[in-house]
């Protein structure tokens, strides 16, 4: 893993720039050499089934992808495009804030890999995933 480039404040600034990320209500809780931790404040619009109240899997996947990406951004100082992402769903995410923990698995000059784990308000694992990101310097 390369040297950690940015801390919580700068990472919060970067992750909050995009309207979609703002809508997901991200708050950066931690950013250090071991990875990042981000809270996504729950929204009623995330519900896929009003009778059951659980969060749509696409929202969970978006959080996994974004937080894994920003684990890389914390090292590079910039977010990077996603090439591929895989998400595994472990249990339904019921209403309540979600916390994602992500870390860089491998930092490469062209492509890098990061993983994220997503937890519900009670600390139970609801989803996890791993992505490949294009980390070559911009031209």
Short mmCIF file of N, CA, C and O in Angstrom, two decimals:
data_model
loop_
_atom_site.label_atom_id
_atom_site.label_comp_id
_atom_site.label_asym_id
_atom_site.label_seq_id
_atom_site.Cartn_x
_atom_site.Cartn_y
_atom_site.Cartn_z
N UNK A 1 0.85 -1.16 0.00
CA UNK A 1 0.00 0.00 0.00
C UNK A 1 0.90 1.23 0.00
O UNK A 1 1.92 1.27 0.66
N UNK A 2 0.54 2.23 -0.77
CA UNK A 2 1.34 3.44 -0.84
C UNK A 2 1.07 4.32 0.38
O UNK A 2 0.18 4.07 1.17
N UNK A 3 1.87 5.39 0.47
CA UNK A 3 1.69 6.32 1.57
C UNK A 3 0.30 6.96 1.52
O UNK A 3 -0.21 7.29 0.46
N UNK A 4 -0.31 7.12 2.68
CA UNK A 4 -1.66 7.68 2.76
C UNK A 4 -1.60 9.18 2.46
O UNK A 4 -0.90 9.93 3.12
N UNK A 5 -2.35 9.62 1.44
CA UNK A 5 -2.24 10.99 0.95
C UNK A 5 -3.11 11.99 1.71
O UNK A 5 -2.69 13.11 1.94
N UNK A 6 -4.34 11.61 2.05
CA UNK A 6 -5.25 12.60 2.62
C UNK A 6 -5.98 12.07 3.85
O UNK A 6 -6.21 10.88 3.99
N UNK A 7 -6.36 13.01 4.70
CA UNK A 7 -7.08 12.66 5.92
C UNK A 7 -8.58 12.84 5.77
O UNK A 7 -9.11 13.05 4.67
N UNK A 8 -9.27 12.77 6.89
CA UNK A 8 -10.73 12.80 6.94
C UNK A 8 -11.30 14.06 6.27
O UNK A 8 -12.22 13.97 5.45
N UNK A 9 -10.79 15.21 6.62
CA UNK A 9 -11.35 16.47 6.11
C UNK A 9 -11.26 16.57 4.59
O UNK A 9 -12.24 16.88 3.91
N UNK A 10 -10.09 16.29 4.04
CA UNK A 10 -9.90 16.36 2.59
C UNK A 10 -10.72 15.27 1.89
O UNK A 10 -11.32 15.52 0.83
N UNK A 11 -10.77 14.09 2.46
CA UNK A 11 -11.55 13.01 1.86
C UNK A 11 -13.04 13.36 1.87
O UNK A 11 -13.75 13.11 0.89
N UNK A 12 -13.52 13.97 2.95
CA UNK A 12 -14.92 14.42 3.01
C UNK A 12 -15.21 15.43 1.90
O UNK A 12 -16.24 15.37 1.24
N UNK A 13 -14.28 16.33 1.68
CA UNK A 13 -14.43 17.33 0.62
C UNK A 13 -14.52 16.65 -0.75
O UNK A 13 -15.37 16.98 -1.56
N UNK A 14 -13.65 15.68 -1.00
CA UNK A 14 -13.65 14.96 -2.29
C UNK A 14 -14.92 14.16 -2.50
O UNK A 14 -15.53 14.21 -3.57
N UNK A 15 -15.32 13.41 -1.50
CA UNK A 15 -16.48 12.51 -1.65
C UNK A 15 -17.78 13.30 -1.75
O UNK A 15 -18.75 12.83 -2.33
N UNK A 16 -17.79 14.53 -1.22
CA UNK A 16 -19.01 15.34 -1.23
C UNK A 16 -19.16 16.18 -2.50
O UNK A 16 -20.17 16.88 -2.64
N UNK A 17 -18.22 16.11 -3.41
CA UNK A 17 -18.30 16.94 -4.61
C UNK A 17 -19.40 16.50 -5.56
O UNK A 17 -20.05 17.32 -6.18
N UNK A 18 -19.64 15.20 -5.69
CA UNK A 18 -20.62 14.70 -6.63
C UNK A 18 -22.03 14.71 -6.07
O UNK A 18 -22.25 14.33 -4.90
N UNK A 19 -23.02 15.13 -6.87
CA UNK A 19 -24.41 15.15 -6.40
C UNK A 19 -24.92 13.79 -5.93
O UNK A 19 -25.65 13.73 -4.94
N UNK A 20 -24.55 12.70 -6.61
CA UNK A 20 -25.02 11.38 -6.18
C UNK A 20 -24.46 11.04 -4.80
O UNK A 20 -25.19 10.54 -3.94
N UNK A 21 -23.19 11.31 -4.61
CA UNK A 21 -22.58 11.04 -3.30
C UNK A 21 -23.21 11.91 -2.21
O UNK A 21 -23.39 11.46 -1.08
N UNK A 22 -23.55 13.16 -2.54
CA UNK A 22 -24.25 14.01 -1.57
C UNK A 22 -25.60 13.40 -1.21
O UNK A 22 -26.00 13.40 -0.05
N UNK A 23 -26.29 12.88 -2.22
CA UNK A 23 -27.60 12.27 -2.00
C UNK A 23 -27.49 11.04 -1.10
O UNK A 23 -28.38 10.77 -0.30
N UNK A 24 -26.38 10.31 -1.22
CA UNK A 24 -26.17 9.14 -0.36
C UNK A 24 -25.79 9.54 1.06
O UNK A 24 -25.68 8.68 1.93
N UNK A 25 -25.61 10.83 1.30
CA UNK A 25 -25.37 11.35 2.66
C UNK A 25 -24.13 10.76 3.32
O UNK A 25 -24.18 10.27 4.45
N UNK A 26 -23.00 10.80 2.63
CA UNK A 26 -21.76 10.24 3.18
C UNK A 26 -21.11 11.16 4.20
O UNK A 26 -21.01 12.37 3.98
N UNK A 27 -20.66 10.57 5.30
CA UNK A 27 -19.84 11.26 6.28
C UNK A 27 -18.60 10.40 6.50
O UNK A 27 -18.71 9.23 6.89
N UNK A 28 -17.43 10.96 6.23
CA UNK A 28 -16.18 10.23 6.44
C UNK A 28 -15.87 10.21 7.93
O UNK A 28 -15.79 11.26 8.57
N UNK A 29 -15.72 9.01 8.48
CA UNK A 29 -15.44 8.85 9.91
C UNK A 29 -13.97 8.60 10.19
O UNK A 29 -13.46 8.96 11.26
N UNK A 30 -13.28 7.99 9.21
CA UNK A 30 -11.88 7.60 9.43
C UNK A 30 -11.18 7.56 8.08
O UNK A 30 -11.77 7.17 7.07
N UNK A 31 -9.91 7.97 8.08
CA UNK A 31 -9.07 7.85 6.89
C UNK A 31 -7.64 7.76 7.38
O UNK A 31 -7.06 8.74 7.86
N UNK A 32 -7.08 6.55 7.29
CA UNK A 32 -5.69 6.37 7.70
C UNK A 32 -5.06 5.25 6.87
O UNK A 32 -5.68 4.76 5.91
N UNK A 33 -3.87 4.85 7.22
CA UNK A 33 -3.12 3.86 6.44
C UNK A 33 -3.83 2.50 6.37
O UNK A 33 -3.56 1.72 5.46
N UNK A 34 -4.75 2.23 7.29
CA UNK A 34 -5.48 0.96 7.28
C UNK A 34 -6.73 0.99 6.41
O UNK A 34 -7.36 -0.04 6.19
N UNK A 35 -7.13 2.18 5.94
CA UNK A 35 -8.31 2.28 5.10
C UNK A 35 -9.20 3.42 5.54
O UNK A 35 -8.77 4.32 6.27
N UNK A 36 -10.45 3.36 5.09
CA UNK A 36 -11.40 4.43 5.43
C UNK A 36 -12.67 3.83 6.01
O UNK A 36 -12.97 2.65 5.81
N UNK A 37 -13.39 4.66 6.71
CA UNK A 37 -14.70 4.29 7.24
C UNK A 37 -15.65 5.45 6.94
O UNK A 37 -15.32 6.61 7.20
N UNK A 38 -16.80 5.11 6.36
CA UNK A 38 -17.75 6.12 5.91
C UNK A 38 -19.15 5.73 6.35
O UNK A 38 -19.55 4.57 6.21
N UNK A 39 -19.90 6.71 6.86
CA UNK A 39 -21.30 6.48 7.22
C UNK A 39 -22.18 7.01 6.09
O UNK A 39 -21.96 8.09 5.57
N UNK A 40 -23.20 6.22 5.73
CA UNK A 40 -24.24 6.66 4.79
C UNK A 40 -25.52 6.81 5.60
O UNK A 40 -26.04 5.84 6.13
N UNK A 41 -26.00 8.04 5.71
CA UNK A 41 -27.21 8.30 6.48
C UNK A 41 -28.42 7.80 5.71
O UNK A 41 -28.63 8.17 4.56
N UNK A 42 -29.19 6.94 6.35
CA UNK A 42 -30.33 6.26 5.71
C UNK A 42 -31.36 7.25 5.20
O UNK A 42 -31.61 8.29 5.82
N UNK A 43 -31.95 6.90 4.05
CA UNK A 43 -33.01 7.73 3.45
C UNK A 43 -34.20 6.84 3.12
O UNK A 43 -34.03 5.70 2.67
N UNK A 44 -35.38 7.37 3.29
CA UNK A 44 -36.61 6.65 2.96
C UNK A 44 -36.64 6.21 1.49
O UNK A 44 -37.17 5.16 1.15
N UNK A 45 -36.04 7.02 0.61
CA UNK A 45 -36.03 6.70 -0.83
C UNK A 45 -35.24 5.44 -1.16
O UNK A 45 -35.32 4.94 -2.28
N UNK A 46 -34.46 4.93 -0.24
CA UNK A 46 -33.69 3.70 -0.48
C UNK A 46 -34.55 2.44 -0.43
O UNK A 46 -34.14 1.39 -0.90
N UNK A 47 -35.74 2.54 0.14
CA UNK A 47 -36.60 1.36 0.33
C UNK A 47 -37.09 0.84 -1.01
O UNK A 47 -37.61 1.59 -1.83
N UNK A 48 -36.95 -0.47 -1.22
CA UNK A 48 -37.42 -1.10 -2.45
C UNK A 48 -38.79 -1.73 -2.26
O UNK A 48 -39.59 -1.76 -3.17
N UNK A 49 -39.07 -2.20 -1.07
CA UNK A 49 -40.33 -2.87 -0.78
C UNK A 49 -40.97 -2.21 0.45
O UNK A 49 -40.55 -2.48 1.58
N UNK A 50 -41.97 -1.35 0.24
CA UNK A 50 -42.56 -0.63 1.38
C UNK A 50 -43.17 -1.55 2.43
O UNK A 50 -43.23 -1.18 3.60
N UNK A 51 -43.62 -2.73 2.04
CA UNK A 51 -44.20 -3.66 3.01
C UNK A 51 -43.15 -4.24 3.95
O UNK A 51 -43.43 -4.52 5.10
N UNK A 52 -41.95 -4.43 3.43
CA UNK A 52 -40.87 -5.02 4.23
C UNK A 52 -39.87 -3.98 4.74
O UNK A 52 -39.24 -4.18 5.76
N UNK A 53 -39.69 -2.89 3.98
CA UNK A 53 -38.85 -1.78 4.44
C UNK A 53 -37.36 -1.91 4.21
O UNK A 53 -36.60 -1.09 4.70
N UNK A 54 -36.92 -2.90 3.45
CA UNK A 54 -35.47 -3.05 3.29
C UNK A 54 -34.92 -2.21 2.13
O UNK A 54 -35.64 -1.81 1.23
N UNK A 55 -33.62 -1.96 2.19
CA UNK A 55 -32.92 -1.11 1.23
C UNK A 55 -32.65 -1.86 -0.07
O UNK A 55 -32.28 -3.03 -0.05
N UNK A 56 -32.81 -1.15 -1.19
CA UNK A 56 -32.55 -1.72 -2.51
C UNK A 56 -31.07 -2.12 -2.63
O UNK A 56 -30.18 -1.39 -2.19
N UNK A 57 -30.82 -3.27 -3.24
CA UNK A 57 -29.46 -3.76 -3.42
C UNK A 57 -28.59 -2.85 -4.25
O UNK A 57 -27.37 -2.81 -4.08
N UNK A 58 -29.20 -2.09 -5.15
CA UNK A 58 -28.42 -1.14 -5.95
C UNK A 58 -27.81 -0.04 -5.11
O UNK A 58 -26.71 0.43 -5.39
N UNK A 59 -28.52 0.37 -4.07
CA UNK A 59 -27.98 1.37 -3.14
C UNK A 59 -26.79 0.77 -2.40
O UNK A 59 -25.75 1.41 -2.25
N UNK A 60 -26.93 -0.47 -1.95
CA UNK A 60 -25.83 -1.13 -1.25
C UNK A 60 -24.62 -1.25 -2.16
O UNK A 60 -23.48 -1.00 -1.74
N UNK A 61 -24.85 -1.65 -3.41
CA UNK A 61 -23.75 -1.78 -4.38
C UNK A 61 -23.08 -0.43 -4.63
O UNK A 61 -21.85 -0.35 -4.73
N UNK A 62 -23.89 0.63 -4.74
CA UNK A 62 -23.33 1.96 -4.97
C UNK A 62 -22.45 2.39 -3.80
O UNK A 62 -21.38 2.99 -4.00
N UNK A 63 -22.88 2.09 -2.59
CA UNK A 63 -22.08 2.44 -1.41
C UNK A 63 -20.78 1.65 -1.41
O UNK A 63 -19.69 2.21 -1.20
N UNK A 64 -20.86 0.35 -1.67
CA UNK A 64 -19.65 -0.50 -1.73
C UNK A 64 -18.67 0.05 -2.76
O UNK A 64 -17.48 0.23 -2.48
N UNK A 65 -19.16 0.30 -3.97
CA UNK A 65 -18.31 0.80 -5.06
C UNK A 65 -17.69 2.14 -4.71
O UNK A 65 -16.48 2.34 -4.85
N UNK A 66 -18.49 3.06 -4.22
CA UNK A 66 -18.00 4.40 -3.91
C UNK A 66 -16.96 4.39 -2.81
O UNK A 66 -15.90 5.02 -2.92
N UNK A 67 -17.23 3.66 -1.75
CA UNK A 67 -16.30 3.67 -0.61
C UNK A 67 -15.01 2.94 -0.96
O UNK A 67 -13.92 3.38 -0.56
N UNK A 68 -15.08 1.87 -1.74
CA UNK A 68 -13.84 1.21 -2.20
C UNK A 68 -13.04 2.17 -3.06
O UNK A 68 -11.81 2.29 -2.92
N UNK A 69 -13.72 2.88 -3.97
CA UNK A 69 -13.06 3.88 -4.82
C UNK A 69 -12.36 4.93 -3.96
O UNK A 69 -11.20 5.29 -4.21
N UNK A 70 -13.04 5.42 -2.94
CA UNK A 70 -12.46 6.48 -2.13
C UNK A 70 -11.39 5.99 -1.16
O UNK A 70 -10.61 6.79 -0.65
N UNK A 71 -11.30 4.69 -0.94
CA UNK A 71 -10.14 4.15 -0.22
C UNK A 71 -8.89 4.36 -1.08
O UNK A 71 -7.82 4.72 -0.57
N UNK A 72 -9.06 4.19 -2.38
CA UNK A 72 -7.96 4.46 -3.32
C UNK A 72 -7.71 5.96 -3.40
O UNK A 72 -6.57 6.42 -3.38
N UNK A 73 -8.79 6.75 -3.47
CA UNK A 73 -8.66 8.21 -3.53
C UNK A 73 -7.90 8.75 -2.32
O UNK A 73 -7.15 9.73 -2.43
N UNK A 74 -8.08 8.12 -1.17
CA UNK A 74 -7.38 8.56 0.04
C UNK A 74 -5.87 8.41 -0.11
O UNK A 74 -5.11 9.12 0.53
N UNK A 75 -5.45 7.49 -0.97
CA UNK A 75 -4.02 7.31 -1.22
C UNK A 75 -3.52 8.14 -2.39
O UNK A 75 -2.41 8.65 -2.37
N UNK A 76 -4.34 8.26 -3.43
CA UNK A 76 -3.92 8.99 -4.63
C UNK A 76 -4.21 10.48 -4.57
O UNK A 76 -3.62 11.26 -5.32
N UNK A 77 -5.19 10.87 -3.74
CA UNK A 77 -5.59 12.26 -3.69
C UNK A 77 -6.67 12.61 -4.70
O UNK A 77 -7.04 13.77 -4.86
N UNK A 78 -7.22 11.59 -5.39
CA UNK A 78 -8.26 11.80 -6.40
C UNK A 78 -9.06 10.52 -6.57
O UNK A 78 -8.51 9.42 -6.45
N UNK A 79 -10.37 10.63 -6.85
CA UNK A 79 -11.16 9.43 -7.15
C UNK A 79 -10.79 8.90 -8.53
O UNK A 79 -10.20 9.63 -9.34
N UNK A 80 -11.11 7.65 -8.77
CA UNK A 80 -10.75 6.99 -10.03
C UNK A 80 -11.94 6.24 -10.61
O UNK A 80 -12.87 5.88 -9.88
N UNK A 81 -11.94 5.99 -11.92
CA UNK A 81 -13.05 5.26 -12.53
C UNK A 81 -13.08 3.78 -12.14
O UNK A 81 -12.04 3.15 -12.01
N UNK A 82 -14.28 3.26 -12.00
CA UNK A 82 -14.47 1.84 -11.72
C UNK A 82 -14.37 1.05 -13.02
O UNK A 82 -14.99 1.43 -14.01
N UNK A 83 -13.65 -0.04 -12.99
CA UNK A 83 -13.58 -0.94 -14.14
C UNK A 83 -14.54 -2.10 -13.93
O UNK A 83 -15.28 -2.50 -14.83
N UNK A 84 -14.54 -2.64 -12.72
CA UNK A 84 -15.39 -3.79 -12.42
C UNK A 84 -15.64 -3.81 -10.92
O UNK A 84 -14.77 -3.43 -10.14
N UNK A 85 -16.82 -4.24 -10.54
CA UNK A 85 -17.11 -4.38 -9.11
C UNK A 85 -18.01 -5.59 -8.91
O UNK A 85 -18.87 -5.89 -9.74
N UNK A 86 -17.77 -6.29 -7.84
CA UNK A 86 -18.57 -7.45 -7.47
C UNK A 86 -19.10 -7.21 -6.06
O UNK A 86 -18.37 -6.78 -5.17
N UNK A 87 -20.38 -7.49 -5.87
CA UNK A 87 -21.00 -7.28 -4.56
C UNK A 87 -21.69 -8.56 -4.13
O UNK A 87 -22.36 -9.21 -4.92
N UNK A 88 -21.50 -8.92 -2.88
CA UNK A 88 -22.20 -10.04 -2.26
C UNK A 88 -23.13 -9.47 -1.19
O UNK A 88 -22.73 -8.62 -0.40
N UNK A 89 -24.37 -9.96 -1.20
CA UNK A 89 -25.37 -9.52 -0.23
C UNK A 89 -25.51 -10.59 0.85
O UNK A 89 -25.70 -11.76 0.54
N UNK A 90 -25.42 -10.18 2.11
CA UNK A 90 -25.42 -11.13 3.22
C UNK A 90 -26.72 -11.15 4.00
O UNK A 90 -27.09 -12.18 4.55
N UNK A 91 -27.40 -10.02 4.07
CA UNK A 91 -28.71 -9.96 4.73
C UNK A 91 -29.38 -8.65 4.33
O UNK A 91 -28.72 -7.73 3.84
N UNK A 92 -30.67 -8.58 4.54
CA UNK A 92 -31.42 -7.36 4.20
C UNK A 92 -30.95 -6.20 5.06
O UNK A 92 -30.75 -6.36 6.27
N UNK A 93 -30.80 -5.05 4.43
CA UNK A 93 -30.44 -3.83 5.15
C UNK A 93 -31.74 -3.09 5.47
O UNK A 93 -32.37 -2.50 4.60
N UNK A 94 -32.12 -3.14 6.71
CA UNK A 94 -33.34 -2.48 7.17
C UNK A 94 -33.07 -1.00 7.43
O UNK A 94 -31.92 -0.58 7.45
N UNK A 95 -34.11 -0.19 7.63
CA UNK A 95 -33.90 1.24 7.86
C UNK A 95 -32.89 1.52 8.96
O UNK A 95 -32.90 0.87 10.01
N UNK A 96 -32.02 2.45 8.69
CA UNK A 96 -30.97 2.83 9.64
C UNK A 96 -29.69 3.15 8.88
O UNK A 96 -29.47 2.65 7.78
N UNK A 97 -28.87 3.98 9.47
CA UNK A 97 -27.61 4.36 8.85
C UNK A 97 -26.75 3.13 8.59
O UNK A 97 -26.80 2.13 9.33
N UNK A 98 -25.95 3.21 7.54
CA UNK A 98 -25.03 2.14 7.16
C UNK A 98 -23.60 2.64 7.30
O UNK A 98 -23.33 3.81 7.03
N UNK A 99 -22.71 1.75 7.70
CA UNK A 99 -21.30 2.10 7.83
C UNK A 99 -20.50 1.18 6.92
O UNK A 99 -20.65 -0.04 6.97
N UNK A 100 -19.65 1.81 6.10
CA UNK A 100 -18.80 1.05 5.18
C UNK A 100 -17.35 1.22 5.60
O UNK A 100 -16.91 2.33 5.93
N UNK A 101 -16.63 0.11 5.57
CA UNK A 101 -15.19 0.11 5.83
C UNK A 101 -14.52 -0.42 4.58
O UNK A 101 -14.90 -1.48 4.07
N UNK A 102 -13.53 0.33 4.08
CA UNK A 102 -12.87 -0.07 2.84
C UNK A 102 -11.36 0.05 2.98
O UNK A 102 -10.86 0.87 3.76
N UNK A 103 -10.69 -0.76 2.18
CA UNK A 103 -9.23 -0.71 2.17
C UNK A 103 -8.72 -1.07 0.78
O UNK A 103 -9.40 -1.77 0.02
N UNK A 104 -7.53 -0.59 0.48
CA UNK A 104 -6.88 -0.94 -0.77
C UNK A 104 -6.27 -2.33 -0.62
O UNK A 104 -5.57 -2.60 0.35
N UNK A 105 -6.56 -3.20 -1.56
CA UNK A 105 -5.98 -4.54 -1.57
C UNK A 105 -4.65 -4.52 -2.31
O UNK A 105 -3.65 -5.09 -1.85
N UNK A 106 -4.64 -3.86 -3.47
CA UNK A 106 -3.43 -3.73 -4.28
C UNK A 106 -3.47 -2.42 -5.02
O UNK A 106 -4.44 -2.11 -5.70
N UNK A 107 -2.40 -1.64 -4.88
CA UNK A 107 -2.28 -0.38 -5.60
C UNK A 107 -1.30 -0.60 -6.75
O UNK A 107 -0.14 -0.93 -6.52
N UNK A 108 -1.79 -0.44 -7.97
CA UNK A 108 -0.94 -0.59 -9.15
C UNK A 108 -0.82 0.72 -9.89
O UNK A 108 -1.55 1.68 -9.64
N UNK A 109 0.09 0.75 -10.85
CA UNK A 109 0.31 1.98 -11.61
C UNK A 109 -0.80 2.22 -12.63
O UNK A 109 -1.06 3.35 -13.01
N UNK A 110 -1.48 1.16 -13.07
CA UNK A 110 -2.57 1.27 -14.04
C UNK A 110 -3.92 0.88 -13.44
O UNK A 110 -4.92 1.53 -13.67
N UNK A 111 -3.93 -0.23 -12.71
CA UNK A 111 -5.15 -0.79 -12.14
C UNK A 111 -4.92 -1.11 -10.68
O UNK A 111 -3.86 -1.57 -10.29
N UNK A 112 -5.95 -0.87 -9.88
CA UNK A 112 -5.85 -1.16 -8.45
C UNK A 112 -7.12 -1.86 -7.98
O UNK A 112 -8.17 -1.77 -8.63
N UNK A 113 -7.00 -2.54 -6.86
CA UNK A 113 -8.12 -3.29 -6.29
C UNK A 113 -8.38 -2.80 -4.87
O UNK A 113 -7.45 -2.59 -4.10
N UNK A 114 -9.66 -2.63 -4.55
CA UNK A 114 -10.05 -2.26 -3.19
C UNK A 114 -11.29 -3.06 -2.81
O UNK A 114 -12.04 -3.51 -3.68
N UNK A 115 -11.48 -3.24 -1.51
CA UNK A 115 -12.65 -3.98 -1.03
C UNK A 115 -13.35 -3.16 0.05
O UNK A 115 -12.74 -2.32 0.70
N UNK A 116 -14.65 -3.45 0.20
CA UNK A 116 -15.43 -2.75 1.21
C UNK A 116 -16.41 -3.72 1.87
O UNK A 116 -16.88 -4.67 1.24
N UNK A 117 -16.71 -3.45 3.12
CA UNK A 117 -17.69 -4.20 3.90
C UNK A 117 -18.70 -3.20 4.42
O UNK A 117 -18.32 -2.13 4.92
N UNK A 118 -19.99 -3.54 4.34
CA UNK A 118 -21.06 -2.63 4.69
C UNK A 118 -21.86 -3.21 5.86
O UNK A 118 -22.32 -4.36 5.80
N UNK A 119 -22.04 -2.41 6.91
CA UNK A 119 -22.67 -2.85 8.14
C UNK A 119 -23.93 -2.03 8.43
O UNK A 119 -23.97 -0.84 8.16
N UNK A 120 -24.92 -2.68 9.03
CA UNK A 120 -26.15 -1.97 9.40
C UNK A 120 -25.95 -1.25 10.74
O UNK A 120 -24.87 -1.28 11.33
N UNK A 121 -27.03 -0.62 11.22
CA UNK A 121 -26.96 0.19 12.45
C UNK A 121 -26.60 -0.63 13.68
O UNK A 121 -26.11 -0.09 14.67
N UNK A 122 -26.80 -1.96 13.61
CA UNK A 122 -26.47 -2.84 14.72
C UNK A 122 -25.10 -3.48 14.58
O UNK A 122 -24.70 -4.30 15.40
N UNK A 123 -24.38 -3.14 13.49
CA UNK A 123 -23.05 -3.69 13.27
C UNK A 123 -23.02 -5.01 12.52
O UNK A 123 -21.97 -5.62 12.40
N UNK A 124 -24.17 -5.47 12.01
CA UNK A 124 -24.22 -6.72 11.25
C UNK A 124 -23.80 -6.47 9.79
O UNK A 124 -24.19 -5.46 9.20
N UNK A 125 -23.04 -7.38 9.24
CA UNK A 125 -22.60 -7.29 7.85
C UNK A 125 -23.80 -7.49 6.93
O UNK A 125 -24.48 -8.52 7.00
N UNK A 126 -24.08 -6.51 6.06
CA UNK A 126 -25.20 -6.64 5.12
C UNK A 126 -24.72 -6.88 3.69
O UNK A 126 -25.42 -7.52 2.91
N UNK A 127 -23.52 -6.38 3.35
CA UNK A 127 -22.99 -6.59 2.00
C UNK A 127 -21.48 -6.39 2.03
O UNK A 127 -20.95 -5.72 2.92
N UNK A 128 -20.81 -6.97 1.04
CA UNK A 128 -19.37 -6.77 0.89
C UNK A 128 -19.06 -6.82 -0.59
O UNK A 128 -19.86 -7.33 -1.39
N UNK A 129 -17.92 -6.29 -0.95
CA UNK A 129 -17.57 -6.31 -2.36
C UNK A 129 -16.14 -5.92 -2.61
O UNK A 129 -15.43 -5.47 -1.70
N UNK A 130 -15.75 -6.12 -3.86
CA UNK A 130 -14.39 -5.82 -4.28
C UNK A 130 -14.46 -5.24 -5.69
O UNK A 130 -15.24 -5.71 -6.52
N UNK A 131 -13.65 -4.23 -5.93
CA UNK A 131 -13.65 -3.60 -7.24
C UNK A 131 -12.27 -3.42 -7.80
O UNK A 131 -11.28 -3.41 -7.07
N UNK A 132 -12.21 -3.27 -9.11
CA UNK A 132 -11.00 -2.93 -9.82
C UNK A 132 -11.19 -1.52 -10.37
O UNK A 132 -12.24 -1.20 -10.93
N UNK A 133 -10.17 -0.69 -10.21
CA UNK A 133 -10.25 0.73 -10.55
C UNK A 133 -9.07 1.13 -11.41
O UNK A 133 -7.97 0.60 -11.26
N UNK A 134 -9.31 2.08 -12.32
CA UNK A 134 -8.28 2.56 -13.24
C UNK A 134 -7.52 3.68 -12.57
O UNK A 134 -8.03 4.80 -12.39
N UNK A 135 -6.27 3.41 -12.17
CA UNK A 135 -5.52 4.37 -11.37
C UNK A 135 -4.37 5.01 -12.12
O UNK A 135 -3.57 5.73 -11.51
N UNK A 136 -4.27 4.81 -13.43
CA UNK A 136 -3.23 5.47 -14.20
C UNK A 136 -3.39 6.98 -14.06
O UNK A 136 -4.52 7.48 -13.95
N UNK A 137 -2.28 7.71 -14.10
CA UNK A 137 -2.39 9.17 -13.99
C UNK A 137 -3.21 9.75 -15.13
O UNK A 137 -3.14 9.26 -16.25
N UNK A 138 -3.99 10.81 -14.85
CA UNK A 138 -4.77 11.44 -15.91
C UNK A 138 -3.83 12.05 -16.96
O UNK A 138 -2.75 12.50 -16.63
N UNK A 139 -4.29 12.06 -18.21
CA UNK A 139 -3.46 12.63 -19.29
C UNK A 139 -3.73 14.09 -19.46
O UNK A 139 -4.75 14.60 -19.20
#
